[in-house]
Coordinates of C-alpha atoms in Angstrom, one line a residue:
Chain A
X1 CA -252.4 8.7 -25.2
X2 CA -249.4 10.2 -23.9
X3 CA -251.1 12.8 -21.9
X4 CA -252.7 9.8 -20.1
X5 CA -249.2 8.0 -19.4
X6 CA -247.9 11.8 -18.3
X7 CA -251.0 12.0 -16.0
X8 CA -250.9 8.6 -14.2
X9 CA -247.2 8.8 -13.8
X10 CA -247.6 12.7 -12.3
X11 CA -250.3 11.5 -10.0
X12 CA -248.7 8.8 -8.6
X13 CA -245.5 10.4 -8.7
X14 CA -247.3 13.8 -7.1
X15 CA -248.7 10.6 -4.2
X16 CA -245.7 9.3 -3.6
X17 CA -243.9 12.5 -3.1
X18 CA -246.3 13.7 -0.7
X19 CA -246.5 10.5 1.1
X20 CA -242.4 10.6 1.0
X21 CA -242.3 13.5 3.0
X22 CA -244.6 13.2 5.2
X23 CA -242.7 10.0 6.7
X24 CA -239.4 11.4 6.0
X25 CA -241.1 14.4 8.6
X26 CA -242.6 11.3 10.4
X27 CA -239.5 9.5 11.3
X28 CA -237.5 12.7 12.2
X29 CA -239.9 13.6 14.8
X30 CA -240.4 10.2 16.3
X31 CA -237.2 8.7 15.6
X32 CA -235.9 5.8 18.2
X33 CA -232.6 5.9 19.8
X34 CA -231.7 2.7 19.2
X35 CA -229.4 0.7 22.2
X36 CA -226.0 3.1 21.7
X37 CA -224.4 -0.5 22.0
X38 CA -226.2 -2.5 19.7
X39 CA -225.4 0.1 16.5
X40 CA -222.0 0.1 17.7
X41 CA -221.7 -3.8 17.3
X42 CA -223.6 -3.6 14.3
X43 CA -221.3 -1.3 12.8
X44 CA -218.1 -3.6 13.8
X45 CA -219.9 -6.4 12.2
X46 CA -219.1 -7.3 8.2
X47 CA -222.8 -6.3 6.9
X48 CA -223.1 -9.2 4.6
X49 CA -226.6 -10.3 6.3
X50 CA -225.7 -13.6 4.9
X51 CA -227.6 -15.5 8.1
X52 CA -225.1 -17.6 8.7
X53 CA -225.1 -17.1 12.1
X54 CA -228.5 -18.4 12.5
X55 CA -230.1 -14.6 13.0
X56 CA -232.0 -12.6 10.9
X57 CA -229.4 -11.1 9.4
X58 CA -226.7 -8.2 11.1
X59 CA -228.9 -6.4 12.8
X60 CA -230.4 -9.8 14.1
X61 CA -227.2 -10.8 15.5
X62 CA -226.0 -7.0 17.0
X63 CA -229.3 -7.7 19.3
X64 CA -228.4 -11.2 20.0
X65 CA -225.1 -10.8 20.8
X66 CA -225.2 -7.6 23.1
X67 CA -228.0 -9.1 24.4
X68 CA -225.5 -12.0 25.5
X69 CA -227.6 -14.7 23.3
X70 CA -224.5 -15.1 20.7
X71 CA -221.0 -15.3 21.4
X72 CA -219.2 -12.6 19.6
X73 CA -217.5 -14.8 17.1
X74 CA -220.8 -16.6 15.9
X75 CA -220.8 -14.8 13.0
X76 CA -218.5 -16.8 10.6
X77 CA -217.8 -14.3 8.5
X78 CA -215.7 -12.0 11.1
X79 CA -212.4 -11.3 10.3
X80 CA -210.2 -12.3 13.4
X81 CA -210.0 -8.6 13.3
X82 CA -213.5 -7.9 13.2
X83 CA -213.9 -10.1 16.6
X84 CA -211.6 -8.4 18.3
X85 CA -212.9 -5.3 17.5
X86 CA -216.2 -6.7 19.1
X87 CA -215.0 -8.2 21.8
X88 CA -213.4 -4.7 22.4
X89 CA -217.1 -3.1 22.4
X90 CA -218.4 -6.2 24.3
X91 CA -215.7 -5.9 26.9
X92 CA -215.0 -10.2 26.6
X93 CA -211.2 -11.5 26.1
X94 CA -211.2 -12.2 21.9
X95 CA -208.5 -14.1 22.1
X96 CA -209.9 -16.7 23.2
X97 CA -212.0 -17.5 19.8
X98 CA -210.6 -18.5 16.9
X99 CA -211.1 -18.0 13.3
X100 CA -212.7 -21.4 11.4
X101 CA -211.9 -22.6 7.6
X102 CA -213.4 -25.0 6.0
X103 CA -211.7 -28.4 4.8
X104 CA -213.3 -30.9 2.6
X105 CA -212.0 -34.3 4.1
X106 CA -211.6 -36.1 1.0
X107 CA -208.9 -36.9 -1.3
X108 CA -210.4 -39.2 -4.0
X109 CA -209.1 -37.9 -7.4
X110 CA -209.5 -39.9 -10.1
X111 CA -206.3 -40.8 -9.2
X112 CA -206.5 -42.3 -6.4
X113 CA -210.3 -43.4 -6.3
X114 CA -212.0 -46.3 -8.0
X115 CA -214.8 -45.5 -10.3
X116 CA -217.9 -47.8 -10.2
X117 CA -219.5 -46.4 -13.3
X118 CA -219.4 -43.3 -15.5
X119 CA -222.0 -40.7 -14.5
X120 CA -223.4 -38.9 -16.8
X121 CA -226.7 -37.0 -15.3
X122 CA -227.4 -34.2 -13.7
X123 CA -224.6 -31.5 -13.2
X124 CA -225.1 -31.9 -9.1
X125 CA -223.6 -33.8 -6.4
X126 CA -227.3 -34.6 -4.5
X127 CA -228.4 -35.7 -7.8
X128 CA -225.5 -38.0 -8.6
X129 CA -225.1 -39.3 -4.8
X130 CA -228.5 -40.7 -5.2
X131 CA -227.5 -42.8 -8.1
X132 CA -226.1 -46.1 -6.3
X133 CA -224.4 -44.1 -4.0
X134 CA -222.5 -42.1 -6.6
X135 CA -220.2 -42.7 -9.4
X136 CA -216.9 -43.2 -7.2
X137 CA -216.0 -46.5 -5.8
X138 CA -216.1 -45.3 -2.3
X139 CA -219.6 -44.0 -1.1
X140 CA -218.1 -41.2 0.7
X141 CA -215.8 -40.1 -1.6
X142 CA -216.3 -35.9 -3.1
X143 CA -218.1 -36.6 -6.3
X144 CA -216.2 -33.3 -7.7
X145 CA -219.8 -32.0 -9.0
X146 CA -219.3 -28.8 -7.3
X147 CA -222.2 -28.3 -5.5
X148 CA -220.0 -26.5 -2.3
X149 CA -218.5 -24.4 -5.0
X150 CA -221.7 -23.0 -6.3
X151 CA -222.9 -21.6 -3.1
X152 CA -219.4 -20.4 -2.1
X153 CA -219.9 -16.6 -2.0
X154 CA -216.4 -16.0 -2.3
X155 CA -215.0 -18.5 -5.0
X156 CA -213.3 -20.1 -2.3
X157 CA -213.7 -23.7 -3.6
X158 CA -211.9 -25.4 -6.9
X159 CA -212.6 -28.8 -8.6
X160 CA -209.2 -30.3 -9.1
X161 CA -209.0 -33.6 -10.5
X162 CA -212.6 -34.4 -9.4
X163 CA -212.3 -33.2 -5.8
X164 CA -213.1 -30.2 -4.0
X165 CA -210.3 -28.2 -2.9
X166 CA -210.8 -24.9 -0.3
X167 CA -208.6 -22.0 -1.3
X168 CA -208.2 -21.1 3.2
X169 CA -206.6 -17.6 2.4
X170 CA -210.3 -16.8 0.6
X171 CA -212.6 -19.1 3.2
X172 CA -214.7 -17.2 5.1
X173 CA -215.9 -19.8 6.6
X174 CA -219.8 -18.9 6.4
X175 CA -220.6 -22.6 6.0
X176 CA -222.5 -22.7 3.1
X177 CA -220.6 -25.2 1.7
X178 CA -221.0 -27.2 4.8
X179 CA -224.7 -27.2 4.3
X180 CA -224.3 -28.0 0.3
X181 CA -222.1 -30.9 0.3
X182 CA -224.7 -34.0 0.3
X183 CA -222.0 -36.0 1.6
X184 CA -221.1 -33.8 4.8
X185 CA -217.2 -34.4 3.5
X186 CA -216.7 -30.4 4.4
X187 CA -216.1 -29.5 7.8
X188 CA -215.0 -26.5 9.7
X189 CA -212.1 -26.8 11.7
X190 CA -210.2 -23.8 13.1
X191 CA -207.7 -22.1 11.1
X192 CA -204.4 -22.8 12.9
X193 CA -205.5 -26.7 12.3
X194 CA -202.2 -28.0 9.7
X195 CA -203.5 -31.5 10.2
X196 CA -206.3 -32.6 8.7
X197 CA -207.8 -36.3 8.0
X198 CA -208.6 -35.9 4.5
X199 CA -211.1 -38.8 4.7
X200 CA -214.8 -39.5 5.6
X201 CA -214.5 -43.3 5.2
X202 CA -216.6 -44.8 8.4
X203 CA -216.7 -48.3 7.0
X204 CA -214.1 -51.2 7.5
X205 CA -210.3 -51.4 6.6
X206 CA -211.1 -53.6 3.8
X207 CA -214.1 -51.8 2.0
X208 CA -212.3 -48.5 2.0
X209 CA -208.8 -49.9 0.7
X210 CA -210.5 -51.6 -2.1
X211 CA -212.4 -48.4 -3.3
X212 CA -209.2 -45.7 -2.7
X213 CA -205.6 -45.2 -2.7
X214 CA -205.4 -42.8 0.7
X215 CA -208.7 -43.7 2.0
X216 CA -208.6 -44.0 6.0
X217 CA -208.4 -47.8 6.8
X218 CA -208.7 -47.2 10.4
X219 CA -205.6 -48.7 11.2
X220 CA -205.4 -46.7 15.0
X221 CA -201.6 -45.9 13.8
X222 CA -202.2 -42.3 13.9
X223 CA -203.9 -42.6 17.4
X224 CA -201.6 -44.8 19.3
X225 CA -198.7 -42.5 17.9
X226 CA -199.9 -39.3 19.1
X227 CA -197.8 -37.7 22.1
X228 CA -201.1 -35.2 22.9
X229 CA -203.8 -38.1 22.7
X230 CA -205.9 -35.6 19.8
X231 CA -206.9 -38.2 17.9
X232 CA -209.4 -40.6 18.3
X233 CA -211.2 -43.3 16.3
X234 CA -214.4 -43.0 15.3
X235 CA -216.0 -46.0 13.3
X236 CA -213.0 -46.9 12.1
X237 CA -212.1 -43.3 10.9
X238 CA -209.4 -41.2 13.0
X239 CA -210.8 -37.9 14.4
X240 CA -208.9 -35.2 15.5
X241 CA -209.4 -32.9 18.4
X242 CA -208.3 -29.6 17.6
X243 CA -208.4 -28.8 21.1
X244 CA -205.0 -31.0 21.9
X245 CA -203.2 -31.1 18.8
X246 CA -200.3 -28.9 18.5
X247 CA -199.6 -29.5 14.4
X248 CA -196.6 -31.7 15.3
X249 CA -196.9 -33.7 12.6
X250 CA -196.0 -37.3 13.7
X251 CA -199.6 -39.0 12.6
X252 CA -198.5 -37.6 9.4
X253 CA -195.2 -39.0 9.0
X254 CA -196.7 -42.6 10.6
X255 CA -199.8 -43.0 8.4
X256 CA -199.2 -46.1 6.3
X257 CA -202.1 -44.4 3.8
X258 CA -201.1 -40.8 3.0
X259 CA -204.4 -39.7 4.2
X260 CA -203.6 -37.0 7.2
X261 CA -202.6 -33.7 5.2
X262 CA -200.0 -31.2 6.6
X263 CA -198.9 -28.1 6.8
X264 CA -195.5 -27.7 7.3
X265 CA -195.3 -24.2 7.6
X266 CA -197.4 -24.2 10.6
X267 CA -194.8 -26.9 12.7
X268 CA -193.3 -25.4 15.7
X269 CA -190.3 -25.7 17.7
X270 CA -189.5 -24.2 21.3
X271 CA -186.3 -22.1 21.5
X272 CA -184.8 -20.3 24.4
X273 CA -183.5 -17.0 25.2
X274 CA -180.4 -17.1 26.9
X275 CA -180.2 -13.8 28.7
X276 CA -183.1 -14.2 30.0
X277 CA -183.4 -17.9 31.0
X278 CA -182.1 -18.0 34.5
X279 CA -182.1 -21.9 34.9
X280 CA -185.0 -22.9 37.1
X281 CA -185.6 -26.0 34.9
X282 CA -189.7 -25.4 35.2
X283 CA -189.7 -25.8 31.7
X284 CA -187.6 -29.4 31.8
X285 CA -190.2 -30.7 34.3
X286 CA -193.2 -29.2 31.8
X287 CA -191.5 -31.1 28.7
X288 CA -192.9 -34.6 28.4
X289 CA -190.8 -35.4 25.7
X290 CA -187.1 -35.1 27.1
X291 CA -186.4 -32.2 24.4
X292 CA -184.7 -30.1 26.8
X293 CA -181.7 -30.2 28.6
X294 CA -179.6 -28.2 31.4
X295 CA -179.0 -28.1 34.9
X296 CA -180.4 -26.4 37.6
X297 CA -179.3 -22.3 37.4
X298 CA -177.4 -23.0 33.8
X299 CA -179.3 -21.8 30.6
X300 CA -181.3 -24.4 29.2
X301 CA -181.9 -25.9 25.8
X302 CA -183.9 -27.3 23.6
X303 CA -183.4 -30.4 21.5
X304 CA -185.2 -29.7 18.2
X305 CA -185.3 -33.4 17.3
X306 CA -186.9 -34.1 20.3
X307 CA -189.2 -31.0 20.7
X308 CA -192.8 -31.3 18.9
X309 CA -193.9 -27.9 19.4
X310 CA -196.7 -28.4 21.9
X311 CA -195.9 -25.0 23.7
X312 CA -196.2 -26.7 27.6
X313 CA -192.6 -24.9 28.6
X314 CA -193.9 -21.9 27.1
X315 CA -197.1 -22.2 29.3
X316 CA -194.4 -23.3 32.3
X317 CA -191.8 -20.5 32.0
X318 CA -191.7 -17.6 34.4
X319 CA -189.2 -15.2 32.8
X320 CA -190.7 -15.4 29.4
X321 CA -187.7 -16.9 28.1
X322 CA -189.3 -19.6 25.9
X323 CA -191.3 -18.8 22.6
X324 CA -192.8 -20.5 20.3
X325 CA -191.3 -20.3 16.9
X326 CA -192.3 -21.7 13.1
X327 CA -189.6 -24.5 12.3
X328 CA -187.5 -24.4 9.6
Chain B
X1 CA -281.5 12.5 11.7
X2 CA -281.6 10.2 8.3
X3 CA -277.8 10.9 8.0
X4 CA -276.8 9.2 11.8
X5 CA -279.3 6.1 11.8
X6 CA -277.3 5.6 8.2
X7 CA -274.0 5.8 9.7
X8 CA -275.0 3.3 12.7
X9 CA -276.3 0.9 9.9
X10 CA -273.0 1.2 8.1
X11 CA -271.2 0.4 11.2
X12 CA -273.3 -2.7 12.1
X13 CA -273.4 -3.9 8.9
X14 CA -269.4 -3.7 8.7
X15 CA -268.6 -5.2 12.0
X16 CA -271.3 -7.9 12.3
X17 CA -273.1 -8.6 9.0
X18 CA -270.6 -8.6 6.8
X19 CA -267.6 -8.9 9.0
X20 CA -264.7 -8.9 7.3
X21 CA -262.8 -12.0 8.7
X22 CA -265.6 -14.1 9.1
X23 CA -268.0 -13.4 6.5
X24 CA -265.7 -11.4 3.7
X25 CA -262.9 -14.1 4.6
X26 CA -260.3 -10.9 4.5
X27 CA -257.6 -10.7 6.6
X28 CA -257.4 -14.2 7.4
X29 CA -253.3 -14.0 8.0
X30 CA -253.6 -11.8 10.9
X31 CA -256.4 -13.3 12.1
X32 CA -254.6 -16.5 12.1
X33 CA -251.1 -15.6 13.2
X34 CA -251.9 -12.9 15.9
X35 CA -254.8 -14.2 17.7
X36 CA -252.7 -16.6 19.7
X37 CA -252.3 -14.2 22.6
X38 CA -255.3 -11.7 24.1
X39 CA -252.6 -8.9 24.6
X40 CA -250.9 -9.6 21.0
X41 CA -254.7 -9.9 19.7
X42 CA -255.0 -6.6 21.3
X43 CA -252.5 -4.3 19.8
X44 CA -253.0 -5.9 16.2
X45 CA -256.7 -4.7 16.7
X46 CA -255.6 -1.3 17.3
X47 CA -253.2 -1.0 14.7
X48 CA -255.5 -2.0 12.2
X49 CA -258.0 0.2 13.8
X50 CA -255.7 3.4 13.4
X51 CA -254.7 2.0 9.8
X52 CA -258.1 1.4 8.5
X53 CA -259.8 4.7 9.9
X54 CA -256.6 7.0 8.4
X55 CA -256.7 4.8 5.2
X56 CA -260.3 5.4 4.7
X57 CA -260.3 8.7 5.2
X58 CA -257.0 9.6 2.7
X59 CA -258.2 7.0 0.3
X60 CA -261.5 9.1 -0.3
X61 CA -259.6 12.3 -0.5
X62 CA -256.8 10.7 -3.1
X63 CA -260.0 9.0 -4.7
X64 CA -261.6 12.4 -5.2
X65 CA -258.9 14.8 -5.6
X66 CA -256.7 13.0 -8.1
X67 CA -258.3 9.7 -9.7
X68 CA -261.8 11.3 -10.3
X69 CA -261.2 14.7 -10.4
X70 CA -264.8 15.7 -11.0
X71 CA -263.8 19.1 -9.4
X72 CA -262.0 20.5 -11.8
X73 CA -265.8 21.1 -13.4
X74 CA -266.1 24.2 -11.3
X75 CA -262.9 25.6 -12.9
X76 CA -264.2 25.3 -15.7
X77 CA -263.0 21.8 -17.4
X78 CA -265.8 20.5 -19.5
X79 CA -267.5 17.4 -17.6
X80 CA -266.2 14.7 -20.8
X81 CA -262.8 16.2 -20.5
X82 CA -262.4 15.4 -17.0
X83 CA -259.1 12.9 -16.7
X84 CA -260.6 9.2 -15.5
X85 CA -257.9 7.8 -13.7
X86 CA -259.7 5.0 -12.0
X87 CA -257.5 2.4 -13.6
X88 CA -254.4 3.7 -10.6
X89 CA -256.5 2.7 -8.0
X90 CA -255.2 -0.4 -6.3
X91 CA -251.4 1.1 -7.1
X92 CA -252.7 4.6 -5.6
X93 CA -254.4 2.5 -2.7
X94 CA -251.8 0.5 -2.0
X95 CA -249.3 3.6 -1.6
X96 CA -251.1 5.1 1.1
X97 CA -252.0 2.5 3.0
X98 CA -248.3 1.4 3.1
X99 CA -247.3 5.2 3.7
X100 CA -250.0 4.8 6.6
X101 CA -248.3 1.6 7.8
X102 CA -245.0 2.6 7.7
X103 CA -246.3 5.9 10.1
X104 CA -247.9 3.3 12.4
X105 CA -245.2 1.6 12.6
X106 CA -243.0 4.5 14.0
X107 CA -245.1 5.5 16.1
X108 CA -245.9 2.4 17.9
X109 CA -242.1 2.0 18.1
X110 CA -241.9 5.0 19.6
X111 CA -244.7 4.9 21.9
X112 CA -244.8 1.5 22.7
X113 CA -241.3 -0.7 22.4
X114 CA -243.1 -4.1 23.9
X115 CA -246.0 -4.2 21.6
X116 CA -243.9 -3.2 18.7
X117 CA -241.5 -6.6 19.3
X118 CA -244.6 -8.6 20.2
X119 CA -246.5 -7.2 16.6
X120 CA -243.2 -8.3 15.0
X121 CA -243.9 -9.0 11.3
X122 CA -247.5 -9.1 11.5
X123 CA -247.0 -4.7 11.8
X124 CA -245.2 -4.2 8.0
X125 CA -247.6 -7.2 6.9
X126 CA -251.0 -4.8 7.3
X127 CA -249.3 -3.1 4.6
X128 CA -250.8 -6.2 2.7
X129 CA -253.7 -7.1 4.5
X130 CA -256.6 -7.7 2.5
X131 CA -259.1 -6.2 4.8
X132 CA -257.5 -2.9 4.9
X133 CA -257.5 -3.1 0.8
X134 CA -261.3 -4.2 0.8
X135 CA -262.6 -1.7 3.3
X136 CA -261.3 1.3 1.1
X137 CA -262.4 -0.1 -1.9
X138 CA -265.6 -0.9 -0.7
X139 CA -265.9 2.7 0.2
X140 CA -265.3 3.6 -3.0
X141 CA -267.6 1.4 -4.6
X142 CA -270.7 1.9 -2.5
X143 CA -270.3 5.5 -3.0
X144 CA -269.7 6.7 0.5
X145 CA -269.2 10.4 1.5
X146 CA -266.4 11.4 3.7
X147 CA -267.8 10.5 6.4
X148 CA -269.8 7.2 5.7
X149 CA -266.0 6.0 4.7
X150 CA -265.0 7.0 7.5
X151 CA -267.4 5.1 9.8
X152 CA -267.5 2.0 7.6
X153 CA -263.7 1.8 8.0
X154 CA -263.8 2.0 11.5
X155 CA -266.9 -0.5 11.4
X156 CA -264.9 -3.1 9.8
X157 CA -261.8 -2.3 11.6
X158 CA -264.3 -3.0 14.7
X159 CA -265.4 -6.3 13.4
X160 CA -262.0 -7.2 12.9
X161 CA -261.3 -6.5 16.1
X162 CA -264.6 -8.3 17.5
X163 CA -263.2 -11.5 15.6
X164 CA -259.6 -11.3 16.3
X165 CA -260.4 -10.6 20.2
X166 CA -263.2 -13.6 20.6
X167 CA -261.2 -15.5 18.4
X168 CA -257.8 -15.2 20.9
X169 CA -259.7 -15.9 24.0
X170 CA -260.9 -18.9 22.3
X171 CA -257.2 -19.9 21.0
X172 CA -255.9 -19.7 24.9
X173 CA -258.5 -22.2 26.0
X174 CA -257.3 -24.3 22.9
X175 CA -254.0 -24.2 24.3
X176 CA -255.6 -25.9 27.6
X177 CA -257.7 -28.4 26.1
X178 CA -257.2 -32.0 25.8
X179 CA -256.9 -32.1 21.6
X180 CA -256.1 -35.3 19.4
X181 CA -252.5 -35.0 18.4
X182 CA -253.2 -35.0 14.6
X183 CA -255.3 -31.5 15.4
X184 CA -253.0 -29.8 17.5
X185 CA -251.7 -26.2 16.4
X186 CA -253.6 -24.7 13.0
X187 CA -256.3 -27.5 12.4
X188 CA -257.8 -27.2 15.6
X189 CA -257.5 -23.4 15.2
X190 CA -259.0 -23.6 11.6
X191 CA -261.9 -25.7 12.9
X192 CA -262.7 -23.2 15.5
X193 CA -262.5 -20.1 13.1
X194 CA -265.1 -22.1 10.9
X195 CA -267.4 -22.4 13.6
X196 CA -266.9 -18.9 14.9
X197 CA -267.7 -18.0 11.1
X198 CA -270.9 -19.8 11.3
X199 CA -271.7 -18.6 14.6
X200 CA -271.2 -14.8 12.7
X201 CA -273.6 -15.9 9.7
X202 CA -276.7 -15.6 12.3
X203 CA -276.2 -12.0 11.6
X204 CA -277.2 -12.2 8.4
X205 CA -280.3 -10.0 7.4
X206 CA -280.4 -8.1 10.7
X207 CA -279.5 -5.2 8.5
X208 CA -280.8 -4.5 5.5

């Protein structure tokens, strides 16, 4: 009995050896020098071969990207790092991509949402959705089942108080959650964004503020009071274009619902070097908001009530006077 | 002269009478999925050709040398104490034709870049094609010498060929006709290999 165990594992041990070799031999002598760029950008890249960047894995991607079918930050997983450091091998600016997080645009806690029934099914957020449009008064609202922070690879994404909340230093922004969330309530946005609608809400004024406390009523407050024009209304839901907004905060301060979130670290107000402004006003006649003041050949300065932090005299100055700073 | 009219019945009866695709109904995935292009059609044909010659071939010698080792009689092992180690031989099988695959593979890398992208998948997968796994067996059962296994592997490697090839140049014309949306893609191409299938049962009985 055990000699025939010993003899079927030797043989096919004794096989596989052989057959090892050989095509250890094998690939030696016809190995393939691979493009000299492509193993270089597949050694820059993260080697998760998650497929979030729609290729078959790293490799996939390497081939794509040096053969100029993907940008160099497609993959979502890059550190900003990591697609610089490809951009570098790729010889393309990296600065001109930026990082995504994802942001799950609801803020219906039990709290502040309406409940329509108590659920008591399955522990998953298709599942519960199905059920008369889910459990929570509103029918957009994050039904705080967690099924964006199952799929998370990273533990990126908490339940708190029946709402999912993304932890951005951890986000890698690989999107899985994006693709999990029956509700599409997560979004990417990119990661200097402070200003986020935290609300889904397409229906009317008076459906949503029945259902939530800070549900977006589509009031156009937020839209009529923004000095870049980045946000615009979209069935009655504000939408923000990351493009224009500069994080200055105002729709924040002027929505009557609380629904806009903030980060106030991430404000930013102009100052200016003295020794180096030399008082050509160009940055005067690039403010549209009046927040700076001086004449012609004095120093100039800027009014920090006035200034929202859009960076246009930066853009505008000549002497590199102006910079862009975090307010207090 | 017994010993050649034997092998050219071996290799008719592989590639026509009993072809493997459209009699034995082996190998259907790569019949399907690489027959949609004549050059594609092509290169598939002649990997399988290499892999089903080599596999014949190393199969008999791994079926001789170590799962029957009826050999070790001459050094004088008594005939009922000869080790029967028939019960490794898909696992055995299966290791050397995915050794022989995994060769093929470099070397048509090597050799030919443009064939190796347009093989794609369908290259790894004759690793677990069917009709590689039922020529060798078949050898085995039917009691072929070295050589017989030989020739019936590159008789049904043939056949397979013959039916992938026709089958291609049929799947262009497809691609031209005028077809009934509901039949477009696979059922029109599954229609077609049933009636190239019939077409290949007319060989029945032409050899033995």
């Amino acid at each position: 009995m055990i000699l025939n165990i010993l003899a079927a594992a030797a043989v096919i041990g004794a096989l596989g050896l052989i057959f090892g070799i050989l095509l250890a031999l094998a690939s030696k002598f016809f190995a393939v020098e691979g493009n000299p760029l492509e193993i270089k950008v597949r050694q820059a890249l993260p080697g998760a071969n998650c497929g979030a960047c729609g290729y078959p894995g790293c490799d996939g991607f390497a081939k794509a990207v040096v053969e100029g079918d993907a940008q160099i930050n497609g993959c979502p997983v890059c550190t900003s790092d990591q697609v610089e450091e490809l951009g570098n091998i790729m010889g393309v600016e990296a600065d001109s991509v930026e990082p995504l997080v994802a942001v799950v645009r609801c803020q219906g806690t039990i709290e502040n949402a309406d409940l329509k029934y108590t659920y008591e099914g399955i522990d998953d957020c298709a599942a519960a959705s199905q059920l008369a449009d889910g459990y929570k008064a509103c029918k957009y609202a994050c039904l705080g089942l967690g099924n964006c922070a199952k799929v998370c690879p990273t533990d990126a994404i908490d339940i708190v108080d029946g709402v999912a909340v993304v932890n951005r230093e951890r986000c890698i922004a690989c999107g899985k959650c994006v693709m999990a969330c029956p509700r599409t309530i997560i979004g990417l946005v990119p990661e200097s964004a402070a200003t986020i609608i935290k609300c889904r809400a397409t229906a009317k004024g008076a459906e949503v503020r029945n259902a939530c406390k800070v549900g977006c009523i589509g009031c156009t407050i937020c839209a009529k009071n923004c000095p870049q024009e980045a946000i615009t209304m979209v069935d009655d839901l504000a939408v923000i274009d990351y493009d224009k907004c500069v994080n200055c905060g105002i729709c924040v301060e002027k929505c009557p619902r609380e629904c806009i979130s903030f980060d106030n670290t991430k404000r930013k107000v102009a100052i200016i070097l003295e020794d180096k402004c030399v008082g050509c006003t160009l940055c005067k006649k690039a403010c549209n908001y009046d927040a700076i003041e001086g004449e012609l050949k004095e120093v100039h300065k800027v009014i920090p009530e006035k200034c929202i932090g859009c960076g246009a005299c930066e853009k505008a100055c000549k002497v590199d006077a102006i910079h862009m700073i975090a307010r207090k | 002269m017994g010993s050649i009219q034997n092998i050219v019945m071996i290799i008719i009866s592989a590639a026509l009478v009993n072809n493997f695709v459209l009699s034995r109904f082996l190998g259907i995935c790569p019949f399907l999925g690489m027959s949609k292009k004549l050059e594609t059609a092509v290169g598939m044909s002649a990997a399988v050709t290499f892999v089903m010659a080599l596999a014949s071939i190393f199969t008999w010698i791994v079926q001789k040398v170590f799962l029957q080792p009826t050999w070790l009689v001459s050094f004088g092992v008594a005939a009922d104490k000869v080790p029967d180690l028939m019960y490794l031989q898909t696992i055995a099988f299966i290791l050397v034709i995915a050794s022989l695959v995994q060769f093929v593979e470099m070397l048509i890398q090597k050799t030919n870049p443009a064939l190796y992208s347009a093989l794609g998948v369908y290259l790894p997968l004759i690793t677990t094609n069917c009709a590689v796994m039922g020529v060798v067996l078949i050898n085995i059962q039917s009691e072929y010498t070295l050589v017989e296994s030989l020739f019936n592997g590159v008789g049904a490697a043939l056949g397979f060929s013959i039916a992938l090839i026709l089958f291609a140049g049929v799947r262009e014309r497809l691609e031209d006709a005028d077809i009934p949306d509901a039949f477009k893609g696979f059922p029109i191409a599954l229609i077609s290999a049933g009636l190239l299938s019939i077409a290949f049962m007319a060989f029945q009985g032409l050899a033995g």
